[in-house]
Coordinates of N, CA and C in Angstrom, one line a residue:
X1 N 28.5 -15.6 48.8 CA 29.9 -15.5 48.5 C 30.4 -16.9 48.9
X2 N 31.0 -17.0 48.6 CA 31.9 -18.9 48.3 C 33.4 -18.9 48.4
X3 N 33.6 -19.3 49.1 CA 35.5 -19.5 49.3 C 36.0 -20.8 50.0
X4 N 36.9 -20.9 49.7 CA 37.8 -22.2 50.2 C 38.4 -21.4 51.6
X5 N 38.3 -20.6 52.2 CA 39.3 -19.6 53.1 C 38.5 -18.6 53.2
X6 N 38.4 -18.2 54.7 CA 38.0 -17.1 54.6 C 38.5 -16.5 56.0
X7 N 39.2 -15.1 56.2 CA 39.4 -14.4 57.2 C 38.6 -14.0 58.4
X8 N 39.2 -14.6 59.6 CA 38.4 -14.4 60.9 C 38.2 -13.1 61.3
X9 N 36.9 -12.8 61.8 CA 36.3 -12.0 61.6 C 36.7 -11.5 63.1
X10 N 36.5 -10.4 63.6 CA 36.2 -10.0 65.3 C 35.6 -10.8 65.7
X11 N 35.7 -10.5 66.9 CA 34.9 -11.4 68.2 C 32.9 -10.9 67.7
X12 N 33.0 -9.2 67.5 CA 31.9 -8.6 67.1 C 31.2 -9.1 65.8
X13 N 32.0 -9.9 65.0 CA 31.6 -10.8 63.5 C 31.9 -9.6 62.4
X14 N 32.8 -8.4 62.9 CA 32.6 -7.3 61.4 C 34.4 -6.5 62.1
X15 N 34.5 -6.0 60.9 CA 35.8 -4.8 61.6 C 34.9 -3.4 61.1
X16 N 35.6 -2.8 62.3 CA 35.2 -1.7 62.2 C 36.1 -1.2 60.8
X17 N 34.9 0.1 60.5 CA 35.4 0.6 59.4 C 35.6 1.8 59.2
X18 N 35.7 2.9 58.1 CA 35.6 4.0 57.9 C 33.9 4.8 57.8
X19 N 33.0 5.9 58.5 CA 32.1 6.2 57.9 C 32.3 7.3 57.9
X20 N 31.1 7.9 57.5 CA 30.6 9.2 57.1 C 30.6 10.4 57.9
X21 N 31.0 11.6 58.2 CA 30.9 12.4 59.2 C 29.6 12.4 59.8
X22 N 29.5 12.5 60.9 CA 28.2 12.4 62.1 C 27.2 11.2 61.6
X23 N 28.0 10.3 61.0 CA 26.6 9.0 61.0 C 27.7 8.3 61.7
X24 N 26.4 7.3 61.9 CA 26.9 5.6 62.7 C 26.6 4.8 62.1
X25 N 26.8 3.9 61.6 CA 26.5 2.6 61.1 C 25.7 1.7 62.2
X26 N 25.9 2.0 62.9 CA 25.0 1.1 64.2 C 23.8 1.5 64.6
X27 N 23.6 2.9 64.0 CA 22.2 3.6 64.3 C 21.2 3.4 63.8
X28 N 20.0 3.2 64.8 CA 18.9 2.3 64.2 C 18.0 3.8 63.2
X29 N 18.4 4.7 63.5 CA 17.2 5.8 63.4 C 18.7 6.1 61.5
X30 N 19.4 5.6 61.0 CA 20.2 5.9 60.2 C 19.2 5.5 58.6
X31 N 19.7 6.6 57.6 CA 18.3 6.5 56.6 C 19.5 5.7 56.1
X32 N 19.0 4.8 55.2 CA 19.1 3.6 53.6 C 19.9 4.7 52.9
X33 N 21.4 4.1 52.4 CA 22.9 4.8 51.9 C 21.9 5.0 50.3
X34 N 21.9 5.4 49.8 CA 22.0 5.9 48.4 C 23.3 4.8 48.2
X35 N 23.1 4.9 46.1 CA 23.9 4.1 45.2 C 25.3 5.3 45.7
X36 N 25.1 6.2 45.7 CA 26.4 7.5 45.3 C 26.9 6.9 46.9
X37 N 26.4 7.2 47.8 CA 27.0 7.0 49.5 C 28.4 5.8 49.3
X38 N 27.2 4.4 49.2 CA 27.4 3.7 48.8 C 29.3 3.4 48.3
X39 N 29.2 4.0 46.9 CA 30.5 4.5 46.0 C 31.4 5.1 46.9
X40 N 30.9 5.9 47.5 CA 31.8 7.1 48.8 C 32.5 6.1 49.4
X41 N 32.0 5.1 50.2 CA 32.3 4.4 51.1 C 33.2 3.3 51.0
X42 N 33.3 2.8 49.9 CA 33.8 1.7 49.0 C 35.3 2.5 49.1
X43 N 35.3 3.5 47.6 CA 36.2 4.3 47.8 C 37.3 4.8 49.0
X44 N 36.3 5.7 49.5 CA 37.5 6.2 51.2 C 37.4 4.6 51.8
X45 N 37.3 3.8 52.2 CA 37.7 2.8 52.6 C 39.0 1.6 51.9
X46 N 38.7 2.0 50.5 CA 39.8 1.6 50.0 C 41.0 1.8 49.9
X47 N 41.0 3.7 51.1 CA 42.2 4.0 50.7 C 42.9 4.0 51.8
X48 N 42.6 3.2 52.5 CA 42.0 3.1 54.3 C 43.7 1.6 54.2
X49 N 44.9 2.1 54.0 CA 46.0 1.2 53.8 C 46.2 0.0 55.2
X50 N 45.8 0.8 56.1 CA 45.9 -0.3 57.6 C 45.3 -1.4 57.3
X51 N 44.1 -0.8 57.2 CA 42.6 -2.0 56.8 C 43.1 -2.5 55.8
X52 N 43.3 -2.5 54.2 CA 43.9 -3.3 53.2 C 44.6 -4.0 53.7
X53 N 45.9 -3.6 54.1 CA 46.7 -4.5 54.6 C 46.5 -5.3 55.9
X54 N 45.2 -5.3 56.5 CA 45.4 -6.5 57.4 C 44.4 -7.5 57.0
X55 N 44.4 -7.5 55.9 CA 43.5 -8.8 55.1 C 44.4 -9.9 54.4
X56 N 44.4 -11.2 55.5 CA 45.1 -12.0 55.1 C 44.7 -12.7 53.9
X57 N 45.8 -13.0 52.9 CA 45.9 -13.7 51.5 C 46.1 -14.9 51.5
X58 N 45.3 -15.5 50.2 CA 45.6 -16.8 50.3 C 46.3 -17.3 48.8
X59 N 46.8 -18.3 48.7 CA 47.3 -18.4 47.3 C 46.3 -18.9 46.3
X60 N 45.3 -19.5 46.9 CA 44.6 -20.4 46.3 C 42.8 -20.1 46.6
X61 N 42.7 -19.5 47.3 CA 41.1 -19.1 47.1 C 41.1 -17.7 47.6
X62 N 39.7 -17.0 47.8 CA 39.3 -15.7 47.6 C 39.2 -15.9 49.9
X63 N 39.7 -14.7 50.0 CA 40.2 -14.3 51.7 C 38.7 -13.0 51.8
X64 N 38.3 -13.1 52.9 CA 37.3 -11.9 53.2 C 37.3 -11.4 54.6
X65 N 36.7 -10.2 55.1 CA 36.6 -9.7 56.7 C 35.3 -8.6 56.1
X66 N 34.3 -9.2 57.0 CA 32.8 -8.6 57.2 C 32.9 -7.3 57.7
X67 N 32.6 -5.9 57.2 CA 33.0 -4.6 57.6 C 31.5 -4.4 58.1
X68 N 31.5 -3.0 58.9 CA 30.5 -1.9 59.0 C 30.0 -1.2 57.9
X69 N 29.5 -1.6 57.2 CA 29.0 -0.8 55.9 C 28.1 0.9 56.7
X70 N 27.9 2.0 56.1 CA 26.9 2.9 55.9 C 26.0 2.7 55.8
X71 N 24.6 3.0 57.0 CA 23.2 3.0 57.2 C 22.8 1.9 57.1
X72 N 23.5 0.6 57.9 CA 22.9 -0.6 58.0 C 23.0 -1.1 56.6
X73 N 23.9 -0.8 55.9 CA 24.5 -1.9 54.9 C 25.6 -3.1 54.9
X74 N 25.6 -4.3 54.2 CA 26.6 -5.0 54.3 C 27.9 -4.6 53.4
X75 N 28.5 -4.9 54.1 CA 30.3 -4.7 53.2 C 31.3 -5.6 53.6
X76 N 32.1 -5.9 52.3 CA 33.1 -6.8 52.5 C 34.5 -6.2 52.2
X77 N 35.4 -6.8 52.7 CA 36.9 -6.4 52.1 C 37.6 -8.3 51.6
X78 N 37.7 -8.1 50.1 CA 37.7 -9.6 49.8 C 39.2 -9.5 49.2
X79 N 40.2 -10.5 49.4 CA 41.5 -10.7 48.6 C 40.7 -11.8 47.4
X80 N 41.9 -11.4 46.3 CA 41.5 -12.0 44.9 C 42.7 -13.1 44.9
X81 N 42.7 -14.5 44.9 CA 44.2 -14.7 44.2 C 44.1 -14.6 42.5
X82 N 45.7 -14.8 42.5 CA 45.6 -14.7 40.6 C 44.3 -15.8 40.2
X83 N 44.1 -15.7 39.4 CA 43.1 -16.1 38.4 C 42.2 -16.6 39.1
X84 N 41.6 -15.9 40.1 CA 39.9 -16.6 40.7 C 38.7 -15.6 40.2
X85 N 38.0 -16.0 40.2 CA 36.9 -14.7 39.8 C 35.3 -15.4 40.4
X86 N 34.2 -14.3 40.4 CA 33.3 -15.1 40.9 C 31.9 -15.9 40.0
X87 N 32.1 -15.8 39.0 CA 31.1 -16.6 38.4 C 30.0 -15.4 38.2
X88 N 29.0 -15.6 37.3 CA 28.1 -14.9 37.0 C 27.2 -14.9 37.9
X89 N 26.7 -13.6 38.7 CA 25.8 -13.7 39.6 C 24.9 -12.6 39.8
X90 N 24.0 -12.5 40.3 CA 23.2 -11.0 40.5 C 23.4 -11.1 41.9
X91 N 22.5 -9.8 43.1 CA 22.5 -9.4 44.0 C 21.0 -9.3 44.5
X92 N 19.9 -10.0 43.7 CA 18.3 -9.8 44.1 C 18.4 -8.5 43.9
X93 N 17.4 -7.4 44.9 CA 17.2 -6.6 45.3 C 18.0 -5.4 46.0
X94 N 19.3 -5.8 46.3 CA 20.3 -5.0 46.7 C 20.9 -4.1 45.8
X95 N 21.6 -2.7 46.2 CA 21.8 -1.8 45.2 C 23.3 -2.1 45.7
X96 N 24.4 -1.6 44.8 CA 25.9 -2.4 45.2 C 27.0 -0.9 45.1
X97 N 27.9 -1.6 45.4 CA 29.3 -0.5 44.9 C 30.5 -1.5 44.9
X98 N 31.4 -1.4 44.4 CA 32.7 -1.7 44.8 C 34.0 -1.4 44.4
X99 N 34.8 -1.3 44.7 CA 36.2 -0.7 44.3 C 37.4 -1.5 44.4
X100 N 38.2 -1.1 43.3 CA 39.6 -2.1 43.6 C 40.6 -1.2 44.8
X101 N 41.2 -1.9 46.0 CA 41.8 -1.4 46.4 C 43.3 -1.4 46.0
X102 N 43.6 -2.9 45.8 CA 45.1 -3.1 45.3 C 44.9 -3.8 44.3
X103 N 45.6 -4.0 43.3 CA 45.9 -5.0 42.2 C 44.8 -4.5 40.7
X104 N 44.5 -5.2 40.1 CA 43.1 -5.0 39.2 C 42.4 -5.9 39.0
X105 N 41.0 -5.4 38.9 CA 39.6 -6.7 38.7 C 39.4 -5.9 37.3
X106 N 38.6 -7.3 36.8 CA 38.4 -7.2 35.7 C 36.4 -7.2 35.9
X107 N 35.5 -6.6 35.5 CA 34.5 -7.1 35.5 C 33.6 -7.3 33.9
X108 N 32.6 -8.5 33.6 CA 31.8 -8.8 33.4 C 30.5 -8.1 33.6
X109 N 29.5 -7.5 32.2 CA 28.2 -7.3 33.1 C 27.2 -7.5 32.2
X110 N 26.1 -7.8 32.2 CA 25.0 -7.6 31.0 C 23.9 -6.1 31.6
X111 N 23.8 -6.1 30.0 CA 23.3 -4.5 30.4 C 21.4 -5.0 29.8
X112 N 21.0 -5.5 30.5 CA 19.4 -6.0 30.7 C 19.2 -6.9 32.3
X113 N 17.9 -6.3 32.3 CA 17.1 -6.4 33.9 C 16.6 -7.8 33.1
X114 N 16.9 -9.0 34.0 CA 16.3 -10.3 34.2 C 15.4 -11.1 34.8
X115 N 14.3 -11.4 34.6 CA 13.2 -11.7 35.3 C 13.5 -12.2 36.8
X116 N 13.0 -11.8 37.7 CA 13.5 -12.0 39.2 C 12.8 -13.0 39.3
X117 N 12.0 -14.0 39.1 CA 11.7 -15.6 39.3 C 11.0 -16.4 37.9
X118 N 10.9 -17.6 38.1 CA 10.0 -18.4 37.3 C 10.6 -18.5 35.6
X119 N 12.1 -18.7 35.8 CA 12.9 -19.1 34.6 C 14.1 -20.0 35.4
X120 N 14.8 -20.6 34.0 CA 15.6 -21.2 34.3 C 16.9 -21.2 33.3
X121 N 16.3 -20.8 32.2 CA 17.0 -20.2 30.6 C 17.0 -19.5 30.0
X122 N 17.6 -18.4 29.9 CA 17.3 -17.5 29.1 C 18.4 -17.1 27.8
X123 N 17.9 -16.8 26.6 CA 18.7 -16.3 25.8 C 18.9 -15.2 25.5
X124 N 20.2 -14.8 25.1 CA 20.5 -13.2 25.7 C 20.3 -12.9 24.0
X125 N 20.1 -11.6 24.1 CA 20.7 -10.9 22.2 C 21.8 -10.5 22.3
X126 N 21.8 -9.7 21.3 CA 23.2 -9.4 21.0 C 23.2 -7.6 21.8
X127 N 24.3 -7.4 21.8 CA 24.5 -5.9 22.1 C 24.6 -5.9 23.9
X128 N 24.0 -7.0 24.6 CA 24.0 -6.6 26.6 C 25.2 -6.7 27.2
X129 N 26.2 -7.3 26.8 CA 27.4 -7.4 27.2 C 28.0 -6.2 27.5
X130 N 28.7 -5.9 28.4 CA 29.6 -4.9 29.0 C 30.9 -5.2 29.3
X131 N 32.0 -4.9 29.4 CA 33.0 -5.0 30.2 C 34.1 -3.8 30.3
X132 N 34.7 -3.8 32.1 CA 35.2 -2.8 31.8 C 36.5 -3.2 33.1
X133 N 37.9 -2.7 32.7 CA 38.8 -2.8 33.8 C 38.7 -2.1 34.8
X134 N 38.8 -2.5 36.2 CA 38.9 -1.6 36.9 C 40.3 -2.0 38.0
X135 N 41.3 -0.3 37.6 CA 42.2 -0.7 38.3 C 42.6 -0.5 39.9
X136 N 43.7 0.1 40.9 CA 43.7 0.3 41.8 C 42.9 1.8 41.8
X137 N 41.9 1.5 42.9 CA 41.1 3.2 43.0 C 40.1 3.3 42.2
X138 N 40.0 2.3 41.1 CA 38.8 2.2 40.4 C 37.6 1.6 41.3
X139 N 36.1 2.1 40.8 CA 35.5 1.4 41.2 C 34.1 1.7 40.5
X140 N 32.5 1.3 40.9 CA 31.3 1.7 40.3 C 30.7 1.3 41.5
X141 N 29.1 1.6 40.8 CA 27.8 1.4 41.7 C 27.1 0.8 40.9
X142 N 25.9 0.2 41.4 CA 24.9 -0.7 40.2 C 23.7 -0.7 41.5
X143 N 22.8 -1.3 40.4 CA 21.3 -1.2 40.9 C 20.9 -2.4 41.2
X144 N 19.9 -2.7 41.4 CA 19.2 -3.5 41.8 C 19.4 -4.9 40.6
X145 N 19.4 -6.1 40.9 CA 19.4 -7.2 40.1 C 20.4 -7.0 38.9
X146 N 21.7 -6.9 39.6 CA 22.8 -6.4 38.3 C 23.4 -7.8 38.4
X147 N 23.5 -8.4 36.7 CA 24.0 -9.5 36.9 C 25.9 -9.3 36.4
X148 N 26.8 -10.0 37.2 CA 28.2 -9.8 36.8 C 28.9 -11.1 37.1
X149 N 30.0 -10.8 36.5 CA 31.5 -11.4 37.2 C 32.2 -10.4 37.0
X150 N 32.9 -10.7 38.1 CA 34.4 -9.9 39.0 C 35.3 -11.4 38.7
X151 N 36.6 -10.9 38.1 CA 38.0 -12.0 37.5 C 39.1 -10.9 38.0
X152 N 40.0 -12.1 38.7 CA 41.3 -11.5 39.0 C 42.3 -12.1 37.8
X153 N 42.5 -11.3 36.6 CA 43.6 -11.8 35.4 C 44.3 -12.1 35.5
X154 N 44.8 -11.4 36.9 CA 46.7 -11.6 36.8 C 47.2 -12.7 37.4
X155 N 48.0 -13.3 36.5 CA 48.5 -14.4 36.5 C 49.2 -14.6 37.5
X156 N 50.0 -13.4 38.6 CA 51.0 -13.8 39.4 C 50.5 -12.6 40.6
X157 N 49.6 -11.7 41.0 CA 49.3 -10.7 41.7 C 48.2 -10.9 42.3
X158 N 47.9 -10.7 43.6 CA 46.7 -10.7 44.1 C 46.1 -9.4 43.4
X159 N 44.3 -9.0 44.3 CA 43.6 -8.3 43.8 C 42.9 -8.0 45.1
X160 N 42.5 -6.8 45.8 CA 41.7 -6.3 46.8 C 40.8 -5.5 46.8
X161 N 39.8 -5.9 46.8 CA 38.5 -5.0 46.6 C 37.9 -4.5 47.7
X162 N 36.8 -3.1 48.0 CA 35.7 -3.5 49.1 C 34.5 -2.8 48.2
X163 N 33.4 -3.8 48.5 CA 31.9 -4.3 47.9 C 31.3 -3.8 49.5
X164 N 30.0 -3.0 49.0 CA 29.2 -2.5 50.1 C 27.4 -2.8 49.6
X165 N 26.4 -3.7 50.0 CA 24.9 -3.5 49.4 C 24.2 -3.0 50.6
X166 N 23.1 -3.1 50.2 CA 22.5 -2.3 50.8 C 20.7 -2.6 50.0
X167 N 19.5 -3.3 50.6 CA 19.8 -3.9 52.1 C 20.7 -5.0 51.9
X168 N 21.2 -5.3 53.1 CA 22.3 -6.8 53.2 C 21.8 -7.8 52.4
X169 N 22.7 -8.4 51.7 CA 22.2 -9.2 50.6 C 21.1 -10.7 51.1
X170 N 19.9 -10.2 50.7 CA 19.0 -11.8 51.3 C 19.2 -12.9 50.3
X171 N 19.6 -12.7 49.1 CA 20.0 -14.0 48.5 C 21.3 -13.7 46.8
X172 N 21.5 -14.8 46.5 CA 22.3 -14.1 45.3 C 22.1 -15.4 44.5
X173 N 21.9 -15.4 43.6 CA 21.8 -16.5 42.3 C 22.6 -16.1 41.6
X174 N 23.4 -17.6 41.4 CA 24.7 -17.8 40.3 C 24.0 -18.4 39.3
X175 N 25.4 -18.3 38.0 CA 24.3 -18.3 37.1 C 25.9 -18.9 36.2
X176 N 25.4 -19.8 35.1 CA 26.1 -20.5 34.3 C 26.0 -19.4 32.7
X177 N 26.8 -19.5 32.0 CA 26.6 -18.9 30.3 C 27.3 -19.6 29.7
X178 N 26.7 -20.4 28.2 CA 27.5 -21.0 27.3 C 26.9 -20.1 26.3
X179 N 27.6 -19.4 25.6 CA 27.1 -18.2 24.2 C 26.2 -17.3 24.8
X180 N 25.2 -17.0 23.7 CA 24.2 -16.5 24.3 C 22.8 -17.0 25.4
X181 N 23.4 -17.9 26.0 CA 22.6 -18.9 26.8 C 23.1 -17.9 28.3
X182 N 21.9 -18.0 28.9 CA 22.8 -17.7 30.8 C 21.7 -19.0 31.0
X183 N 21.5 -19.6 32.2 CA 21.4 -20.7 33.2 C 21.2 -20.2 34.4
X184 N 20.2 -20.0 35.1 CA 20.2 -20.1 36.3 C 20.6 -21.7 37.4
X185 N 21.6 -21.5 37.9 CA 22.1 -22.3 38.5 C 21.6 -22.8 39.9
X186 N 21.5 -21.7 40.8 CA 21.3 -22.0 42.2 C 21.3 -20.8 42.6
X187 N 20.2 -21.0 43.8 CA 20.5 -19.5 44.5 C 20.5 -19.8 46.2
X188 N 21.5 -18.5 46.4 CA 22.2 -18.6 47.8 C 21.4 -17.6 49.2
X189 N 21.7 -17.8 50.0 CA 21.3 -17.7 50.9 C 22.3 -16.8 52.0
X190 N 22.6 -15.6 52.8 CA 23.1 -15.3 53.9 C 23.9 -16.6 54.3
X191 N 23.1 -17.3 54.7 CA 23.9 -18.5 55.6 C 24.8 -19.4 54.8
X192 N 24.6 -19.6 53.1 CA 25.6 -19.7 52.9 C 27.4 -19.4 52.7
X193 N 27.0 -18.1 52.9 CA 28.4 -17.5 52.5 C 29.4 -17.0 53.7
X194 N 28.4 -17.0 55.2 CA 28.8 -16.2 55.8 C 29.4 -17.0 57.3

């Protein structure tokens, strides 16, 4: 994840967050969230108004605070300004969720699994394109190597999301598209973003 700004985290590096009745997020003995949990967590978190609202905005780049995700997963709460979005990207190996808390995201998605190494071009056919709005309270789950963009449209309104994977993301490759061309561009690292 890439920003020009990003919101200071706790002393602990995460805010605490909403979980699940009788789990902990800190528990080592805690099983791997399911795609559905996952969803759950995104969701009741999003509706979680304290937390939304104490995620400082920026006018000009994308704002974040590192949460407690469900069974040792990573989660973010990210502010959108108008018209930022994140570029086409997958998640490796991580299964995802995310939700709009305020405003609306727009997402991007191709509906085909992409070779996980040893390309650099690929050309798409016709028919893998997806897109779908998602507004306040909207949100989905996705699998493993889901490639997307998340766009904030609105010209004058922020946008608040929270995104939960699971395991924590070990890398993400962005990716360029002119037509039916995608580009693998570069791929990131934990310590990039964080």
């Amino acid at each position: 994840m890439s920003s020009a700004h990003s919101a200071a985290p706790t002393a602990a590096g995460s805010v605490p967050s909403p979980t699940s009745p009788g789990s902990s997020p800190s528990s080592p003995a805690a099983a791997a969230p399911t795609i559905a949990e996952l969803l759950e967590f995104v969701r009741r978190t999003a509706r979680n108004e304290e937390l939304i609202a104490s995620l400082p905005l920026d006018p000009e780049g994308r704002t974040w605070i590192r949460l407690d995700g469900p069974g040792g997963s990573e989660a973010w709460l990210i502010g959108w300004p108008p018209g930022t979005g994140t570029g086409w990207h997958d998640h490796a190996d991580s299964i995802g969720a995310f939700t709009t808390a305020a405003g609306a995201l727009k997402e991007h998605s191709l509906a085909v699994r992409l070779p996980t190494d040893g390309w650099k071009t690929l050309e798409l056919t016709d028919g893998v394109d997806r897109s779908r709005e998602l507004a306040t309270g909207q949100g989905r789950a996705f699998g493993q190597n889901h490639v997307h963009e998340v766009l904030n449209e609105s010209e004058d309104a922020h946008a608040i999301s929270v995104h939960a994977y699971y395991p924590p993301l070990p890398r993400i490759r962005r990716f360029s598209r002119t037509g039916a061309v995608l580009r693998l561009e570069q791929t990131e690292s934990p310590e990039d973003w964080q």
